[in-house]
Amino acid sequence: AQSVSQHNHHVILSEAASLELGCNYSYGGTVNLFWYVQYPGQHLQLLLKYFSGDPLVKGIKGFEAEFIKSKFSFNLRKPSVQWSDTAEYFCAVTPGTYKYIFGTGTRLKVLA
Amino acid sequence: SQTIHQWPATLVQPVGSPLSLECTVEGTSNPNLYWYRQAAGRGLQLLFYSVGIGQISSEVPQNLSASRPQDRQFILSSKKLLLSDSGFYLCAWTAVGPPYEQYFGPGTRLTVT
């Protein structure tokens, strides 16, 4: 069965530290990849997405992610986090059907 | 612009009671609609999705059912709630066509007592 793994369940960083959240998926075909973010008390919203082309994609608020097909990975990065980045982050995959598969999420806490 | 509504925002129901959660989308036509359950540490579990009126696909056999009586309305129901049905329920929509990003509603917090 298709699945998405997010290895870090809880991450605590100080402001200005660099961030990398891991995401691996299990599906051998073409996939479309997403990162969503849920700030405290807010809706889930799209952070960035990859459909095709340049495997390094940039999203909102300085986030970026790199699709490495050979590693089935789509890791999220940010060079310098801010307190306002405190949120829960979800990686999601769709193999091009109607079905979207989400990871279990990573809770990020940034200390001021 | 498109908007997605869910109600109620919170709900406390006794075990064995019925359930009806409603989701409506504005500003788009013929969306694909989804129901998820979000549990702490377990991510989003896809429950149902619909690609058109009356068309429901179930992903997880359970105590819940879904219906789509109108193009932009998606309802999650249960005849008899179980304690294990407690959780945070999210509705989402996507545009028809290539796999576009999903847009999520504010969610309903359901507590079964």
Short mmCIF file of C-alpha atoms in Angstrom, two decimals:
data_model
loop_
_atom_site.label_atom_id
_atom_site.label_comp_id
_atom_site.label_asym_id
_atom_site.label_seq_id
_atom_site.Cartn_x
_atom_site.Cartn_y
_atom_site.Cartn_z
CA ALA A 1 0.00 0.00 0.00
CA GLN A 2 1.11 3.53 -0.65
CA SER A 3 2.38 5.38 2.39
CA VAL A 4 4.16 8.53 3.46
CA SER A 5 6.68 8.59 6.30
CA GLN A 6 7.68 11.65 8.25
CA HIS A 7 10.54 10.65 10.49
CA ASN A 8 10.55 13.57 12.88
CA HIS A 9 7.42 13.78 14.98
CA HIS A 10 8.54 16.65 17.18
CA VAL A 11 11.27 19.17 16.43
CA ILE A 12 12.39 21.99 18.68
CA LEU A 13 14.67 24.68 17.30
CA SER A 14 15.89 28.08 18.32
CA GLU A 15 15.19 31.05 16.10
CA ALA A 16 17.65 31.39 13.20
CA ALA A 17 18.44 27.68 13.22
CA SER A 18 18.16 25.77 9.97
CA LEU A 19 15.31 23.34 9.45
CA GLU A 20 15.04 20.12 7.51
CA LEU A 21 12.00 17.87 7.83
CA GLY A 22 12.14 14.47 6.22
CA CYS A 23 9.45 12.94 4.03
CA ASN A 24 9.65 9.60 2.24
CA TYR A 25 6.93 7.92 0.23
CA SER A 26 6.38 4.45 -1.09
CA TYR A 27 5.11 4.46 -4.65
CA GLY A 28 7.00 3.44 -7.74
CA GLY A 29 5.27 5.56 -10.34
CA THR A 30 4.89 9.24 -11.05
CA VAL A 31 3.80 11.23 -8.03
CA ASN A 32 2.79 14.73 -7.12
CA LEU A 33 4.08 15.97 -3.81
CA PHE A 34 2.93 18.58 -1.32
CA TRP A 35 3.83 20.11 1.98
CA TYR A 36 1.03 21.57 4.07
CA VAL A 37 1.26 23.59 7.23
CA GLN A 38 -1.19 24.01 10.07
CA TYR A 39 -0.51 27.01 12.30
CA PRO A 40 -2.11 26.94 15.75
CA GLY A 41 -5.83 27.52 15.41
CA GLN A 42 -5.75 27.84 11.63
CA HIS A 43 -6.74 25.79 8.59
CA LEU A 44 -4.34 23.47 6.87
CA GLN A 45 -2.79 25.42 4.04
CA LEU A 46 -0.46 24.65 1.18
CA LEU A 47 3.20 25.46 1.72
CA LEU A 48 4.56 24.21 -1.59
CA LYS A 49 4.02 21.58 -4.26
CA TYR A 50 5.91 19.58 -6.86
CA PHE A 51 4.31 18.30 -10.06
CA SER A 52 7.20 18.16 -12.54
CA GLY A 53 10.27 20.03 -13.72
CA ASP A 54 12.87 21.51 -11.38
CA PRO A 55 13.07 19.17 -8.38
CA LEU A 56 13.87 22.09 -6.10
CA VAL A 57 10.65 23.92 -5.40
CA LYS A 58 10.15 27.09 -3.45
CA GLY A 59 7.10 27.88 -1.41
CA ILE A 60 5.76 30.56 0.82
CA LYS A 61 7.60 32.10 3.76
CA GLY A 62 11.07 31.07 2.62
CA PHE A 63 10.43 27.32 2.60
CA GLU A 64 11.76 25.04 -0.10
CA ALA A 65 11.72 21.31 -0.77
CA GLU A 66 13.77 19.01 -2.92
CA PHE A 67 12.35 16.02 -4.75
CA ILE A 68 14.90 13.20 -5.00
CA LYS A 69 13.27 10.50 -7.09
CA SER A 70 15.96 7.90 -6.43
CA LYS A 71 15.41 8.25 -2.69
CA PHE A 72 11.63 8.61 -2.83
CA SER A 73 12.07 11.71 -0.74
CA PHE A 74 10.67 15.24 -0.60
CA ASN A 75 12.37 16.96 2.32
CA LEU A 76 11.34 20.40 3.50
CA ARG A 77 13.96 23.00 4.33
CA LYS A 78 14.28 26.52 5.61
CA PRO A 79 17.64 28.18 6.20
CA SER A 80 16.58 30.24 9.19
CA VAL A 81 13.40 29.59 11.14
CA GLN A 82 11.34 32.17 12.97
CA TRP A 83 9.14 31.89 16.01
CA SER A 84 6.14 32.28 13.69
CA ASP A 85 7.07 29.01 11.95
CA THR A 86 5.82 27.10 14.98
CA ALA A 87 3.23 24.79 13.45
CA GLU A 88 2.52 21.26 12.36
CA TYR A 89 3.83 20.25 8.96
CA PHE A 90 2.39 17.52 6.76
CA CYS A 91 3.85 15.89 3.70
CA ALA A 92 1.37 14.49 1.16
CA VAL A 93 1.54 12.46 -2.01
CA THR A 94 -0.86 11.72 -4.79
CA PRO A 95 -0.06 9.28 -7.58
CA GLY A 96 -2.23 11.23 -9.96
CA THR A 97 -5.52 9.76 -8.90
CA TYR A 98 -8.11 11.34 -6.67
CA LYS A 99 -6.48 9.91 -3.60
CA TYR A 100 -4.10 11.92 -1.41
CA ILE A 101 -1.94 10.23 1.21
CA PHE A 102 -0.68 12.24 4.15
CA GLY A 103 2.17 11.63 6.52
CA THR A 104 1.69 11.64 10.28
CA GLY A 105 2.93 15.20 10.61
CA THR A 106 5.85 16.94 12.34
CA ARG A 107 5.24 19.37 15.14
CA LEU A 108 7.79 22.17 15.02
CA LYS A 109 8.34 24.45 17.96
CA VAL A 110 10.62 27.42 17.50
CA LEU A 111 11.96 29.03 20.63
CA ALA A 112 12.30 32.79 20.61
CA SER B 1 -12.75 33.35 -4.56
CA GLN B 2 -13.49 29.90 -3.25
CA THR B 3 -14.58 29.26 0.33
CA ILE B 4 -15.20 26.07 2.22
CA HIS B 5 -17.49 25.90 5.23
CA GLN B 6 -17.91 23.22 7.85
CA TRP B 7 -20.36 23.02 10.69
CA PRO B 8 -20.68 22.63 13.47
CA ALA B 9 -17.26 23.69 14.70
CA THR B 10 -17.51 21.55 17.80
CA LEU B 11 -19.87 18.78 18.78
CA VAL B 12 -20.30 16.61 21.85
CA GLN B 13 -22.48 13.58 21.33
CA PRO B 14 -23.28 10.51 23.45
CA VAL B 15 -22.37 7.02 22.33
CA GLY B 16 -25.10 5.54 20.16
CA SER B 17 -26.44 8.87 18.91
CA PRO B 18 -26.55 9.81 15.22
CA LEU B 19 -24.15 12.20 13.53
CA SER B 20 -24.38 14.63 10.66
CA LEU B 21 -21.50 16.92 9.70
CA GLU B 22 -21.89 19.22 6.77
CA CYS B 23 -19.42 20.74 4.35
CA THR B 24 -20.18 23.21 1.59
CA VAL B 25 -17.94 24.84 -0.98
CA GLU B 26 -18.56 28.19 -2.62
CA GLY B 27 -17.06 29.76 -5.71
CA THR B 28 -16.32 26.64 -7.73
CA SER B 29 -18.24 24.03 -9.69
CA ASN B 30 -17.96 20.27 -9.74
CA PRO B 31 -15.20 20.03 -7.13
CA ASN B 32 -13.76 16.78 -5.87
CA LEU B 33 -14.69 16.57 -2.18
CA TYR B 34 -12.99 14.77 0.67
CA TRP B 35 -13.55 13.87 4.31
CA TYR B 36 -10.54 13.27 6.55
CA ARG B 37 -10.11 12.49 10.21
CA GLN B 38 -7.11 14.04 11.93
CA ALA B 39 -5.78 12.44 15.08
CA ALA B 40 -2.77 13.65 17.04
CA GLY B 41 0.37 11.87 15.89
CA ARG B 42 -1.49 9.98 13.18
CA GLY B 43 -1.81 12.57 10.46
CA LEU B 44 -4.81 12.79 8.17
CA GLN B 45 -6.76 9.65 7.46
CA LEU B 46 -8.79 9.77 4.27
CA LEU B 47 -12.32 8.58 4.98
CA PHE B 48 -14.32 9.33 1.84
CA TYR B 49 -14.00 11.18 -1.42
CA SER B 50 -16.46 12.14 -4.11
CA VAL B 51 -15.96 13.12 -7.73
CA GLY B 52 -19.60 13.99 -8.38
CA ILE B 53 -23.14 14.07 -7.04
CA GLY B 54 -24.06 10.71 -5.57
CA GLN B 55 -20.58 9.27 -6.20
CA ILE B 56 -18.87 8.24 -2.97
CA SER B 57 -15.68 6.24 -2.52
CA SER B 58 -14.92 4.84 0.90
CA GLU B 59 -11.35 4.38 1.98
CA VAL B 60 -11.76 2.92 5.44
CA PRO B 61 -14.52 0.50 6.49
CA GLN B 62 -16.05 1.97 9.60
CA ASN B 63 -19.05 3.29 11.37
CA LEU B 64 -19.36 6.33 9.12
CA SER B 65 -20.94 7.08 5.77
CA ALA B 66 -20.89 10.01 3.38
CA SER B 67 -23.29 11.51 0.91
CA ARG B 68 -23.17 14.20 -1.72
CA PRO B 69 -26.70 15.39 -2.36
CA GLN B 70 -25.65 18.52 -4.24
CA ASP B 71 -22.62 19.51 -6.29
CA ARG B 72 -20.97 21.53 -3.54
CA GLN B 73 -22.32 19.79 -0.46
CA PHE B 74 -20.71 16.86 1.29
CA ILE B 75 -22.17 15.24 4.41
CA LEU B 76 -20.57 12.85 6.87
CA SER B 77 -22.99 10.72 8.86
CA SER B 78 -23.29 7.95 11.35
CA LYS B 79 -26.34 6.11 12.64
CA LYS B 80 -24.76 5.22 15.95
CA LEU B 81 -21.60 6.87 17.21
CA LEU B 82 -18.83 4.95 18.92
CA LEU B 83 -16.27 6.32 21.35
CA SER B 84 -13.62 5.69 18.70
CA ASP B 85 -15.35 8.14 16.36
CA SER B 86 -14.06 11.05 18.44
CA GLY B 87 -11.65 13.21 16.52
CA PHE B 88 -11.14 16.21 14.32
CA TYR B 89 -12.93 15.96 10.98
CA LEU B 90 -11.75 17.93 8.00
CA CYS B 91 -13.45 18.54 4.70
CA ALA B 92 -11.38 19.42 1.65
CA TRP B 93 -11.89 20.12 -2.03
CA THR B 94 -9.83 20.12 -5.18
CA ALA B 95 -10.51 21.38 -8.66
CA VAL B 96 -11.27 18.81 -11.35
CA GLY B 97 -8.37 17.83 -13.58
CA PRO B 98 -4.70 17.19 -12.80
CA PRO B 99 -4.00 16.55 -9.15
CA TYR B 100 -4.28 20.04 -7.75
CA GLU B 101 -3.67 21.06 -4.19
CA GLN B 102 -6.39 20.47 -1.67
CA TYR B 103 -8.12 23.28 0.17
CA PHE B 104 -9.24 22.50 3.68
CA GLY B 105 -12.09 23.67 5.82
CA PRO B 106 -11.82 24.75 9.45
CA GLY B 107 -12.78 21.32 10.76
CA THR B 108 -15.22 19.92 13.30
CA ARG B 109 -14.05 18.70 16.69
CA LEU B 110 -16.23 15.72 17.63
CA THR B 111 -16.20 14.30 21.13
CA VAL B 112 -18.20 11.15 21.76
CA THR B 113 -18.95 10.64 25.45
#
